[in-house]
Tab-separated table of C-alpha atoms in Angstrom:
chain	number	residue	atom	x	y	z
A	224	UNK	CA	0.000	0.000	0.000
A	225	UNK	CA	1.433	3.340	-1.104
A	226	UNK	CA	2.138	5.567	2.060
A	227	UNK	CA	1.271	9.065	2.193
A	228	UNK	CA	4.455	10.442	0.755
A	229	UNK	CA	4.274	8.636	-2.685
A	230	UNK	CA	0.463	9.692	-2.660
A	231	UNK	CA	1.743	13.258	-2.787
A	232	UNK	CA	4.816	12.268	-4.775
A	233	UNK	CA	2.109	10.478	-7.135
A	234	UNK	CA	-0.167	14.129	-7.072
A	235	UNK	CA	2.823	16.258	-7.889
A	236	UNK	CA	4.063	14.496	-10.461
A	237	UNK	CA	0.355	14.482	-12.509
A	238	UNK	CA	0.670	17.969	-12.384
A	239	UNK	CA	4.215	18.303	-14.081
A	240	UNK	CA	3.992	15.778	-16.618
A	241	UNK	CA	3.037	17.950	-19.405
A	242	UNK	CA	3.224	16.786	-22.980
A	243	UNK	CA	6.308	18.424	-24.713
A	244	UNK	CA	3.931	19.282	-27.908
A	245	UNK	CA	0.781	21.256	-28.565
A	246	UNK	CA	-1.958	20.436	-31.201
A	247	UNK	CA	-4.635	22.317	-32.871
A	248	UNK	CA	-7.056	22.693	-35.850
A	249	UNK	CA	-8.542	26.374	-37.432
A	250	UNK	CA	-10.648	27.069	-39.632
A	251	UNK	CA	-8.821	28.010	-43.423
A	252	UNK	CA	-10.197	30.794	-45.331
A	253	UNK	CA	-10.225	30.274	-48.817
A	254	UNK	CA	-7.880	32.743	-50.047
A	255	UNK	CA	-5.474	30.963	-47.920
A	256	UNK	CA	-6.430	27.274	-48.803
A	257	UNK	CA	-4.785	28.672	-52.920
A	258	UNK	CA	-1.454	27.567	-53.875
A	259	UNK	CA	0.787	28.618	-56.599
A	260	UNK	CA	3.824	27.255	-57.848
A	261	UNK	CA	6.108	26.439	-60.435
A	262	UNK	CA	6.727	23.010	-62.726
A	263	UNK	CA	9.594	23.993	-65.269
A	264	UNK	CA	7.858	26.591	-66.981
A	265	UNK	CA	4.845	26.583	-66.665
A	266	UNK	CA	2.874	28.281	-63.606
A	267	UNK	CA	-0.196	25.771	-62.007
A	268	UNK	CA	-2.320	26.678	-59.147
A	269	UNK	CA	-4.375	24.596	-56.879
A	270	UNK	CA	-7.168	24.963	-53.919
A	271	UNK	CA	-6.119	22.713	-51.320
A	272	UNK	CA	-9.317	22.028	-49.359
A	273	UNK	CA	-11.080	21.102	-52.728
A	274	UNK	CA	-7.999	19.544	-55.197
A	275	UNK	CA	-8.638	16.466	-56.843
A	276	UNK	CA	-6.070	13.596	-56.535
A	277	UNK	CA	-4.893	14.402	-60.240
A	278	UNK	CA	-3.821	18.281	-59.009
A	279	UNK	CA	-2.264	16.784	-56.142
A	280	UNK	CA	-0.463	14.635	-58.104
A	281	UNK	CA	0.787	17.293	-60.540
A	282	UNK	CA	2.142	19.073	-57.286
A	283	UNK	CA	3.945	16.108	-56.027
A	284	UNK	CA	5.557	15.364	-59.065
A	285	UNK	CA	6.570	18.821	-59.228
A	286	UNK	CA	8.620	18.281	-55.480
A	287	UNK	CA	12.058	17.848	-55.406
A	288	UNK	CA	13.255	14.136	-52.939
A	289	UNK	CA	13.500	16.029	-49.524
A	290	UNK	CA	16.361	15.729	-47.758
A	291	UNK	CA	17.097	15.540	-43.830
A	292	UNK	CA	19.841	16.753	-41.919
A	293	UNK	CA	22.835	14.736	-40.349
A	294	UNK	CA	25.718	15.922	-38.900
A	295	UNK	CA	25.040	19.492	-40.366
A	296	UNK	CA	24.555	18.206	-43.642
A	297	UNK	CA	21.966	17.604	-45.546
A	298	UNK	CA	21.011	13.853	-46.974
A	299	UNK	CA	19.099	12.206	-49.450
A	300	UNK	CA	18.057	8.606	-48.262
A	301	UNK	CA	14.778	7.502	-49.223
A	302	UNK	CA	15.510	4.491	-46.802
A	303	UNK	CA	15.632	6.945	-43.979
A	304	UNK	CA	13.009	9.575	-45.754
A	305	UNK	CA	10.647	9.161	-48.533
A	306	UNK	CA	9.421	12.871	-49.151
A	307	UNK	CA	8.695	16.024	-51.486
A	308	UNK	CA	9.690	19.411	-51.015
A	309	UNK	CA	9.434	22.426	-52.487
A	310	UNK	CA	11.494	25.495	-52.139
A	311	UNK	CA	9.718	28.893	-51.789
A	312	UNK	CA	10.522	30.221	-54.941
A	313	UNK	CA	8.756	27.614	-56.514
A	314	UNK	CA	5.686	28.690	-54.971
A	315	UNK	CA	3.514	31.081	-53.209
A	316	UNK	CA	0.732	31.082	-50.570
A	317	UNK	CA	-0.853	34.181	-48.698
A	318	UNK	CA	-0.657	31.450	-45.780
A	319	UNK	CA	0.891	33.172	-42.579
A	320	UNK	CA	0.655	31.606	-38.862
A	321	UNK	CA	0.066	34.956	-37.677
A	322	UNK	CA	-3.276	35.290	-39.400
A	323	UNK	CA	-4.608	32.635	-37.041
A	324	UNK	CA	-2.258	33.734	-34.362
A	325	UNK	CA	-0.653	30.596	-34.288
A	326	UNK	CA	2.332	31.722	-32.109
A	327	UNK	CA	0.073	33.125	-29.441
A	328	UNK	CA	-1.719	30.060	-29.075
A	329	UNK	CA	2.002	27.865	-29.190
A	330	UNK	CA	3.232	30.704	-26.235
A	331	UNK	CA	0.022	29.976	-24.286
A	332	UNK	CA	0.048	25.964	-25.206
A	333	UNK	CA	3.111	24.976	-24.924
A	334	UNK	CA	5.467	27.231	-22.501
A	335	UNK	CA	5.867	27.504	-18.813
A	336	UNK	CA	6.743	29.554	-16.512
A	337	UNK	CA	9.570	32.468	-17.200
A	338	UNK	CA	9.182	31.530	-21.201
A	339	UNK	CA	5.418	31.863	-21.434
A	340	UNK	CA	6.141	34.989	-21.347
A	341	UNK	CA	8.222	35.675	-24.271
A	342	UNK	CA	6.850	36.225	-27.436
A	343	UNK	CA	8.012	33.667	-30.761
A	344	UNK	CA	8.102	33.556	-33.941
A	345	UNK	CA	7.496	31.423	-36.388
A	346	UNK	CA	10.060	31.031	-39.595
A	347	UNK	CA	10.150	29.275	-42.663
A	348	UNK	CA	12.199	26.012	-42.378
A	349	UNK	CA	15.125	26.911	-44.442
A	350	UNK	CA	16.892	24.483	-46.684
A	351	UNK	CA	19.948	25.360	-47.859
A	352	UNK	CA	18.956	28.710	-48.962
A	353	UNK	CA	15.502	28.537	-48.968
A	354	UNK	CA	13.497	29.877	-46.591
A	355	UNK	CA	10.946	27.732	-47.282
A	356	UNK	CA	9.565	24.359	-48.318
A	357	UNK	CA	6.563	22.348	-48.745
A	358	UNK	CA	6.256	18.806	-47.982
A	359	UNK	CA	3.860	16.944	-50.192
A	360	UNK	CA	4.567	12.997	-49.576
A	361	UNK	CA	2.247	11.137	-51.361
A	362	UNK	CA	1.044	7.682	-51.258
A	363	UNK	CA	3.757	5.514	-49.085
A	364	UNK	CA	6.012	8.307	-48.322
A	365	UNK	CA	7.289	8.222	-44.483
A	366	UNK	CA	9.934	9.697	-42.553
A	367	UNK	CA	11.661	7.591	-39.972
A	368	UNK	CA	12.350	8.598	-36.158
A	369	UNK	CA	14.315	11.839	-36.124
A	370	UNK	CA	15.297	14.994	-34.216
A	371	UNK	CA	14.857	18.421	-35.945
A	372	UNK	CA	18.104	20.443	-35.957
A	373	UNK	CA	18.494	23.582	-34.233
A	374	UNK	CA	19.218	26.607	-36.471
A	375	UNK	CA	20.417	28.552	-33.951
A	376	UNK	CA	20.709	29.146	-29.668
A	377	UNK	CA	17.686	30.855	-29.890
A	378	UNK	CA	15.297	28.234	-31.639
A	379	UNK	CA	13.093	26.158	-29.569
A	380	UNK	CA	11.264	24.050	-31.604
A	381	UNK	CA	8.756	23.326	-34.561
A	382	UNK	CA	5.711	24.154	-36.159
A	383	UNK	CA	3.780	21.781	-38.840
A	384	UNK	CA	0.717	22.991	-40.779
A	385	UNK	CA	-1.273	20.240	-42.171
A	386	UNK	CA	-3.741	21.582	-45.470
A	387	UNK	CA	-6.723	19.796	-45.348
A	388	UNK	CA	-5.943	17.243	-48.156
A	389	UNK	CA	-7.747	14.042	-48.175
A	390	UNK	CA	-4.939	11.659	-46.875
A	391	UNK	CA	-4.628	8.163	-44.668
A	392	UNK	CA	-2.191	7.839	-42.409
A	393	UNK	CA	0.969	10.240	-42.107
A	394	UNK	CA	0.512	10.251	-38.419
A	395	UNK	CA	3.154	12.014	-36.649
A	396	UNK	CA	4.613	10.004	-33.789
A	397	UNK	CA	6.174	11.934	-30.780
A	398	UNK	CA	8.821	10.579	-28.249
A	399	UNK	CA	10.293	11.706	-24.978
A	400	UNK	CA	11.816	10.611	-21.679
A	401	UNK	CA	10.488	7.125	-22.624
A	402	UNK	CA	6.820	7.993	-23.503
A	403	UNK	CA	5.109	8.450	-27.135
A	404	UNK	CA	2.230	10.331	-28.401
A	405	UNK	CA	0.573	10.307	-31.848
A	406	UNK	CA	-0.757	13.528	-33.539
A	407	UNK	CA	-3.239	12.003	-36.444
A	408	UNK	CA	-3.023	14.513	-38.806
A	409	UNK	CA	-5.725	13.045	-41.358
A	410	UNK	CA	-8.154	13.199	-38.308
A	411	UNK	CA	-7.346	17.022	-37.212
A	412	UNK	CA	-7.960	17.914	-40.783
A	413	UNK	CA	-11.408	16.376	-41.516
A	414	UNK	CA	-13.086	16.881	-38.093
A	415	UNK	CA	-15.409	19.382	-39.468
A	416	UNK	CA	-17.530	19.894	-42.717
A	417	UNK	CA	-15.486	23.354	-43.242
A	418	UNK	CA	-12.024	23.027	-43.857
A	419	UNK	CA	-9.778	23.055	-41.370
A	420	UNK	CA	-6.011	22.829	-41.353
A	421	UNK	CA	-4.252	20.962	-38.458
A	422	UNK	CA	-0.712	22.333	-36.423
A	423	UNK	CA	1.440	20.778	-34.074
A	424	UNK	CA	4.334	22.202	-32.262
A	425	UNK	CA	6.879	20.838	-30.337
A	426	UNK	CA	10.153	21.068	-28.625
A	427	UNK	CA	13.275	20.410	-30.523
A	428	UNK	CA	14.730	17.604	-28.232
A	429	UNK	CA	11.688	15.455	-29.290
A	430	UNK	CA	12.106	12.592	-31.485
A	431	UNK	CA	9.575	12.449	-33.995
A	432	UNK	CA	8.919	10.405	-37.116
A	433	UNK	CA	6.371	10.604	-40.004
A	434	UNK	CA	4.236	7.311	-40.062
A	435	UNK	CA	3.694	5.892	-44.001
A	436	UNK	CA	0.939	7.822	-45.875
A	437	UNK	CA	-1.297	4.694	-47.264
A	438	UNK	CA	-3.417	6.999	-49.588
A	439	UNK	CA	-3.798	10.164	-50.959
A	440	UNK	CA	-1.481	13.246	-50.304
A	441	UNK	CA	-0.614	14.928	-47.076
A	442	UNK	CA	0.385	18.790	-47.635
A	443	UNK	CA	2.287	20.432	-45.575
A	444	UNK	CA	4.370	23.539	-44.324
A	445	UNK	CA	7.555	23.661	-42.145
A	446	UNK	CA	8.449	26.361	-39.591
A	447	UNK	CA	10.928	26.672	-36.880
A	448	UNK	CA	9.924	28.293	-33.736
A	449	UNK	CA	12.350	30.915	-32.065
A	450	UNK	CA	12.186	33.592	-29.277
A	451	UNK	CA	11.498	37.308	-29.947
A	452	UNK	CA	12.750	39.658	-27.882
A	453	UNK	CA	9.453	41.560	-27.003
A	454	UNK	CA	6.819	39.831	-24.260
A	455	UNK	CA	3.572	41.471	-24.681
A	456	UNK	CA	1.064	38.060	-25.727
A	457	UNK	CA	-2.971	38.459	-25.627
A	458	UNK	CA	-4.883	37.436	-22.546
A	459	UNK	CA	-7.517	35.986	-24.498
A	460	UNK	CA	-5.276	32.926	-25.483
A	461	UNK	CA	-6.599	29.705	-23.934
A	462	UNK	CA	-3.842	27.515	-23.344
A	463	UNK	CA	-4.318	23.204	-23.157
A	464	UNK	CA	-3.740	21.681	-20.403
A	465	UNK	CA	-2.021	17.966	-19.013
A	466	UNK	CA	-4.535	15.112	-19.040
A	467	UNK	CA	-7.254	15.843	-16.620
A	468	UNK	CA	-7.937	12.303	-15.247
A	469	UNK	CA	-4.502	11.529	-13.934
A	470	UNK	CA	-4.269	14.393	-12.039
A	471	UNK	CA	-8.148	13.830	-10.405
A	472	UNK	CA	-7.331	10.154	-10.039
A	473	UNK	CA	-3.399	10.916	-7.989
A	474	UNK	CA	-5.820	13.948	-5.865
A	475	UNK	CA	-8.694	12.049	-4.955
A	476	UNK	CA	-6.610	8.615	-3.738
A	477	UNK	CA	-4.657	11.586	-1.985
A	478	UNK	CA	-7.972	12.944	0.120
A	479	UNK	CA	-9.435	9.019	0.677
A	480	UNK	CA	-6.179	9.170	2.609
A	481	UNK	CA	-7.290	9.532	6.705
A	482	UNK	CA	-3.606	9.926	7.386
A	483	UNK	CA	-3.345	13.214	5.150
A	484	UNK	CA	-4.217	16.511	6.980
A	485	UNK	CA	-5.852	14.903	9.957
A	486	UNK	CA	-7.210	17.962	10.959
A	487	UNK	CA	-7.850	19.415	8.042
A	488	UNK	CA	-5.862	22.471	5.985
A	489	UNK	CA	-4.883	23.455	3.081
A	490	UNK	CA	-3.770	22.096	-0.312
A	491	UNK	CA	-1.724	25.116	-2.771
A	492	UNK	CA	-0.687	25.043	-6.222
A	493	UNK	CA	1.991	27.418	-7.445
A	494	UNK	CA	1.212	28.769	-10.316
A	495	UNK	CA	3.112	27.328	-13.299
A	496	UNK	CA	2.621	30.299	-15.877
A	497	UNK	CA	3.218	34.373	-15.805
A	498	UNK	CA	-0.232	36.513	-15.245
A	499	UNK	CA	-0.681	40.721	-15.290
A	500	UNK	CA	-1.294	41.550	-11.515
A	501	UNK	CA	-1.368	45.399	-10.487
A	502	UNK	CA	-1.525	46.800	-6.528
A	503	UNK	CA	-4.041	49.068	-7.838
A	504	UNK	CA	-6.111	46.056	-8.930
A	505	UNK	CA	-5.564	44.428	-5.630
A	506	UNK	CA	-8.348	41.329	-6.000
A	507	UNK	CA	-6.767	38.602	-8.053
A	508	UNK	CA	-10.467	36.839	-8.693
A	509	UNK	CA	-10.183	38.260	-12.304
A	510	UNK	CA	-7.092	36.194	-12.915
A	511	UNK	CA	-9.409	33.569	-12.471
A	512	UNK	CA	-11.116	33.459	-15.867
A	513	UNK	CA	-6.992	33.635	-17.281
A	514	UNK	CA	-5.622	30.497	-15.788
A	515	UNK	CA	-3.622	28.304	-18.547
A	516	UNK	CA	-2.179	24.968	-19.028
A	517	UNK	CA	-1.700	23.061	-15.527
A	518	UNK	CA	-3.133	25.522	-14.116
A	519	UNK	CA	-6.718	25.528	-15.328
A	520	UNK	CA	-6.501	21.861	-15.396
A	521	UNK	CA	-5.917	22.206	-11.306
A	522	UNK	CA	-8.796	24.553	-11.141
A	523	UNK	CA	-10.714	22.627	-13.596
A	524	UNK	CA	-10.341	19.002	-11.857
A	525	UNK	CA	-10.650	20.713	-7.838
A	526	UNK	CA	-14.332	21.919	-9.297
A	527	UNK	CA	-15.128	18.560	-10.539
A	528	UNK	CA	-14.349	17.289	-7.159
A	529	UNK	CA	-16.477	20.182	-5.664
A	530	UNK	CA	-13.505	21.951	-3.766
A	531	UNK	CA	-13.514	25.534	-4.166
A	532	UNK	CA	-10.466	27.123	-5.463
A	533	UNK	CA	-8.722	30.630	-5.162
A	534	UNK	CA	-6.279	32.776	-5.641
A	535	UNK	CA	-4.791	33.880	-2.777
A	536	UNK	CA	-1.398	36.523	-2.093
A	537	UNK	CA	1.188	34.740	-0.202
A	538	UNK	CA	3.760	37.114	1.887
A	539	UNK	CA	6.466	36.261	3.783
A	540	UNK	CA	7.138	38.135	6.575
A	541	UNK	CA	9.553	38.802	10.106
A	542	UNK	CA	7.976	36.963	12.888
A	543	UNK	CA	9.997	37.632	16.297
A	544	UNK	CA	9.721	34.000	17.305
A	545	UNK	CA	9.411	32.024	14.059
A	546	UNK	CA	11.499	33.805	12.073
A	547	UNK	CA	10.560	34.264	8.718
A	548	UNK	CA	6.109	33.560	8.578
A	549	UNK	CA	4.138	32.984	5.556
A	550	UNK	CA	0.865	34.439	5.615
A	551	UNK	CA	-2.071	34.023	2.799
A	552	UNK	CA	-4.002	36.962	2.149
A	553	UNK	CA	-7.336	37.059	-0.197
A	554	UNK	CA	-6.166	39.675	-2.427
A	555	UNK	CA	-2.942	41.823	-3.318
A	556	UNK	CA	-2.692	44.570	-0.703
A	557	UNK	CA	-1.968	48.362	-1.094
A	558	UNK	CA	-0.036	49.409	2.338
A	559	UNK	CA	1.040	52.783	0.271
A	560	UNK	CA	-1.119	54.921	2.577
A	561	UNK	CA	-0.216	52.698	5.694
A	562	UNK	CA	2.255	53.437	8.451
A	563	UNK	CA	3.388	50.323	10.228
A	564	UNK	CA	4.804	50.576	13.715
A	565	UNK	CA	4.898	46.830	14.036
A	566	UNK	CA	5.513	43.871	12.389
A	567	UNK	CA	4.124	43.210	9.263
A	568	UNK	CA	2.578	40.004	10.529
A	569	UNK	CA	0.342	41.312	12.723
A	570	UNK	CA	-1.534	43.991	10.278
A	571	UNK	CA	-1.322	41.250	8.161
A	572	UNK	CA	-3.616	38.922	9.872
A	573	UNK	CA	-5.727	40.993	11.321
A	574	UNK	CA	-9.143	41.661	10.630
A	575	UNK	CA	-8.883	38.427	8.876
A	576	UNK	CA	-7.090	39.984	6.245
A	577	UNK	CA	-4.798	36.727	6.473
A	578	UNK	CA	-4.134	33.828	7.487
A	579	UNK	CA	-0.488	32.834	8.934
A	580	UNK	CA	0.371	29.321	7.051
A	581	UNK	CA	3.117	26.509	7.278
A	582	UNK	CA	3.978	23.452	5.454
A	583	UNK	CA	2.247	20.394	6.023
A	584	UNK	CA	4.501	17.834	8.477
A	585	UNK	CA	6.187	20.650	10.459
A	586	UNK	CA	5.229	22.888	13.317
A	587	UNK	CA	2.521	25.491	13.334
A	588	UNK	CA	4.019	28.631	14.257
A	589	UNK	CA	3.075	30.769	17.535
A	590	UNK	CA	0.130	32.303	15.182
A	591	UNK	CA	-3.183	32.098	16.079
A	592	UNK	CA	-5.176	29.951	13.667
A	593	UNK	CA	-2.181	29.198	11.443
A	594	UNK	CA	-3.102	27.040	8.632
A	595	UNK	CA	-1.519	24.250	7.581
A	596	UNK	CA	-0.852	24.051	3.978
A	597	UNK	CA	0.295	20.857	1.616
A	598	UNK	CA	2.084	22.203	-1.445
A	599	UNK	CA	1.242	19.968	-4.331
A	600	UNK	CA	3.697	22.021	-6.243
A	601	UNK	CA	6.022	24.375	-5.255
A	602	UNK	CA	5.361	28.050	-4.421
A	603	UNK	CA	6.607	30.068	-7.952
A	604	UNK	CA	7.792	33.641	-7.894
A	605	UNK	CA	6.109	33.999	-11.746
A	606	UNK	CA	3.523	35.789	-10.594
A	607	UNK	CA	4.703	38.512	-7.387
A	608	UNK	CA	3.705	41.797	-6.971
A	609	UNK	CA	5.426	44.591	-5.084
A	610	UNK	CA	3.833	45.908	-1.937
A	611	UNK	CA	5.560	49.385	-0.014
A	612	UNK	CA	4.898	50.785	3.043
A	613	UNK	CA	6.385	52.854	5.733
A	614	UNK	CA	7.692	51.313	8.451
A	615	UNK	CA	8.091	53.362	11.842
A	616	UNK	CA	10.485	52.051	14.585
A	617	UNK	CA	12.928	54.663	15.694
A	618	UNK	CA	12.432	56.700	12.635
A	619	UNK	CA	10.091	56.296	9.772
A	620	UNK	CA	11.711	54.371	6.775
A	621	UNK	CA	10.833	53.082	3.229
A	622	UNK	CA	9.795	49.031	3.344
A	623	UNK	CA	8.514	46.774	1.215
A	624	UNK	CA	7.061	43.310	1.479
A	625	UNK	CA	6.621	40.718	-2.247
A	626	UNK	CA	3.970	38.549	-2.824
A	627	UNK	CA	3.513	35.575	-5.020
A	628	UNK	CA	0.440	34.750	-6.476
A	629	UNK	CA	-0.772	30.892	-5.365
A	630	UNK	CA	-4.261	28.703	-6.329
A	631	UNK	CA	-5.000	27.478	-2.723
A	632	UNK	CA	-7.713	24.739	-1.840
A	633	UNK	CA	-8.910	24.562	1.510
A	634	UNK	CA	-9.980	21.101	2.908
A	635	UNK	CA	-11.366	19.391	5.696
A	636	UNK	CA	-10.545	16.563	7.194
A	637	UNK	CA	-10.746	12.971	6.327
A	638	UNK	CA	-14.208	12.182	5.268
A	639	UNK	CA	-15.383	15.685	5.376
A	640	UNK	CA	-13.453	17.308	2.786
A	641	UNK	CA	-15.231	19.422	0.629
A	642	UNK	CA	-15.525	23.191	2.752
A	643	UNK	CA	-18.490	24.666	1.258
């Protein structure tokens, strides 16, 4: 029987397992769906969404053999690879990721923390010297297990587009740390009676590899995904999240436990990704509606288990006989106005403003009603705010106090767990 440790070792780690990929499909206007290129002389076009096996055909026998690249060169092996590509100046599309803000959903999908924060962008996949290619394998084309080359310190990984072309197979198979994931394209392009084209992006330490296409002609584009400089992303990006039932499953064998907070508590999450807070705001409940990634999927699961979730401040302040005190406060607070001839923890917790907390297993503090507090992941300094204050003891001075923004779950104890 698993003790109480590897329950929680068991809940942490369903949190952090996060699939190094993201996945998507949008809808493809039609402008966008037309594709021009060249065969020798002569100029063809085609609409994707809508071209008959013949135009496809055409196109792929317009492709060049692609090549991959090994040791910094590039290869032709259709052993290894059996592929068409295309070089840009052999074609043109009015196709741009930006137009369906492709690296705004990638940013929110598939970066934590620090880099969830930076903006990306998205460039051509350049071959040799072109800055672009299209991939049109056709009927038993493949591309065996592989890891994209970096083209430069700043690149973090790839970006496929998928055309909605009627294809079977070409599933693109995913592997890291010892797990695998498949990405059927032919499935995220014919989901819905409108056309759609599929993405997937992923890290560039994954090993990926292009199952054989069995019928029909699988269209793609290539980009490789670096870091701009700039960090201003949309809030309105919804990001996706780990699997939901391995998390629920590892935090409700965690609560059956008696053994686990006896007397009751408090379970916090620290917050995995970057979110706008402002003193002058001060309530964090609109940050609600904003959580991404793991942390929706926390918020998400604790609803379905009816505990109630929120967003709480967490300061840590002097204490003269615990030293340094955590203490949970309800909203981000503005001490600009305030003159504090004591210590911080007591206007802190008074008027239940907040509650003095400490970590589950060790000793309460000498705090009235301090709250005991399991942290299923660790407290992040991603999102912290800035709070000042004056602070009187001899002579008045300038002080300030951080805070770090923390999804907090408060529990009962065993058998009564959900606190309405």
């Amino acid at each position: 029987m698993a003790t109480i440790e590897e329950k929680l070792s068991a809940t942490k780690e369903a949190i952090s397992h996060k699939p190094p990929y993201c996945t998507g499909s949008c809808p493809l206007t039609a402008a966008d769906g037309l594709l021009l290129y060249i065969c020798g002389e002569e100029a063809r076009w085609l609409n994707l969404p809508t071209a008959s096996d013949e135009k496809l055909k055409l196109l792929a026998d317009a492709c060049d053999p692609a090549t991959f690249g090994l040791n910094q060169t590039d290869v032709l092996d259709e052993s290894y690879r059996k592929a068409g590509k295309m070089d840009n100046d052999k074609f043109f599309t009015k196709f741009i990721p930006e137009t369906y803000q492709l690296t705004e959903r990638i940013s929110a999908q598939l970066l934590e923390g620090e880099d969830q924060q930076r903006s990306i962008r998205a460039e051509p996949y350049k071959l040799n010297p072109a800055p672009m290619r299209v991939c049109d394998p056709g009927k038993d084309s493949f591309f065996k297990s592989h890891k994209d080359t970096p083209r430069g310190s700043d690149m973090f990984g790839s970006l496929v587009v998928i055309f909605p072309t009627q294809h079977e197979g070409g599933a693109l198979l995913l592997r890291h740390r010892g797990e695998e994931w498949t990405f059927d394209s032919a499935a995220a392009v014919t989901q819905s009676s409108e056309p759609h084209f599929g993405y997937i992006a992923f890290y560039s330490d994954v090993e990926h590899e292009v199952s054989v296409v069995r019928s029909g002609y699988r269209v793609t584009l290539t980009y490789n995904l670096y870091f701009k400089s700039d960090t201003t992303l949309p809030d309105s990006i919804t990001a996706v999240a780990p699997d939901d039932a391995a998390f629920k499953d590892a935090l409700s064998t965690l609560l059956d436990d008696p053994g686990f907070l006896p007397n009751g508590g408090a379970l916090g999450f620290g917050l995995r990704f970057m979110y706008p807070i402002h003193v002058a705001q001060r309530s964090l409940q609109h940050l609600e509606t904003r959580l991404k990634g793991c942390d929706a999927m926390i918020k998400r699961v604790c609803e379905q288990l009816s505990l109630k979730t929120s967003l709480n401040a967490i300061y840590e302040v002097e204490d003269y006989d615990d030293g340094e005190v955590q203490v949970m406060v309800k909203e981000v607070l503005d001490l600009s106005d305030w003159e504090v001839d004591e210590m911080l923890l007591s206007v802190l917790t008074a008027r239940d403003r907040g509650v003095a907390i400490y970590p589950y297993g060790t000793a309460a503090p000498n705090v009235q009603n301090a709250l005991e507090v399991a942290w299923i992941s660790d407290l992040t300094t991603f999102t912290r705010c800035r709070t000042d204050y004056i602070a009187y003891g001899n002579e008045a001075s300038a002080a300030h106090a951080y805070c770090d923004v923390s999804l907090m779950v408060r529990v009962g104890g065993p058998g009564n767990r959900v606190i309405s």
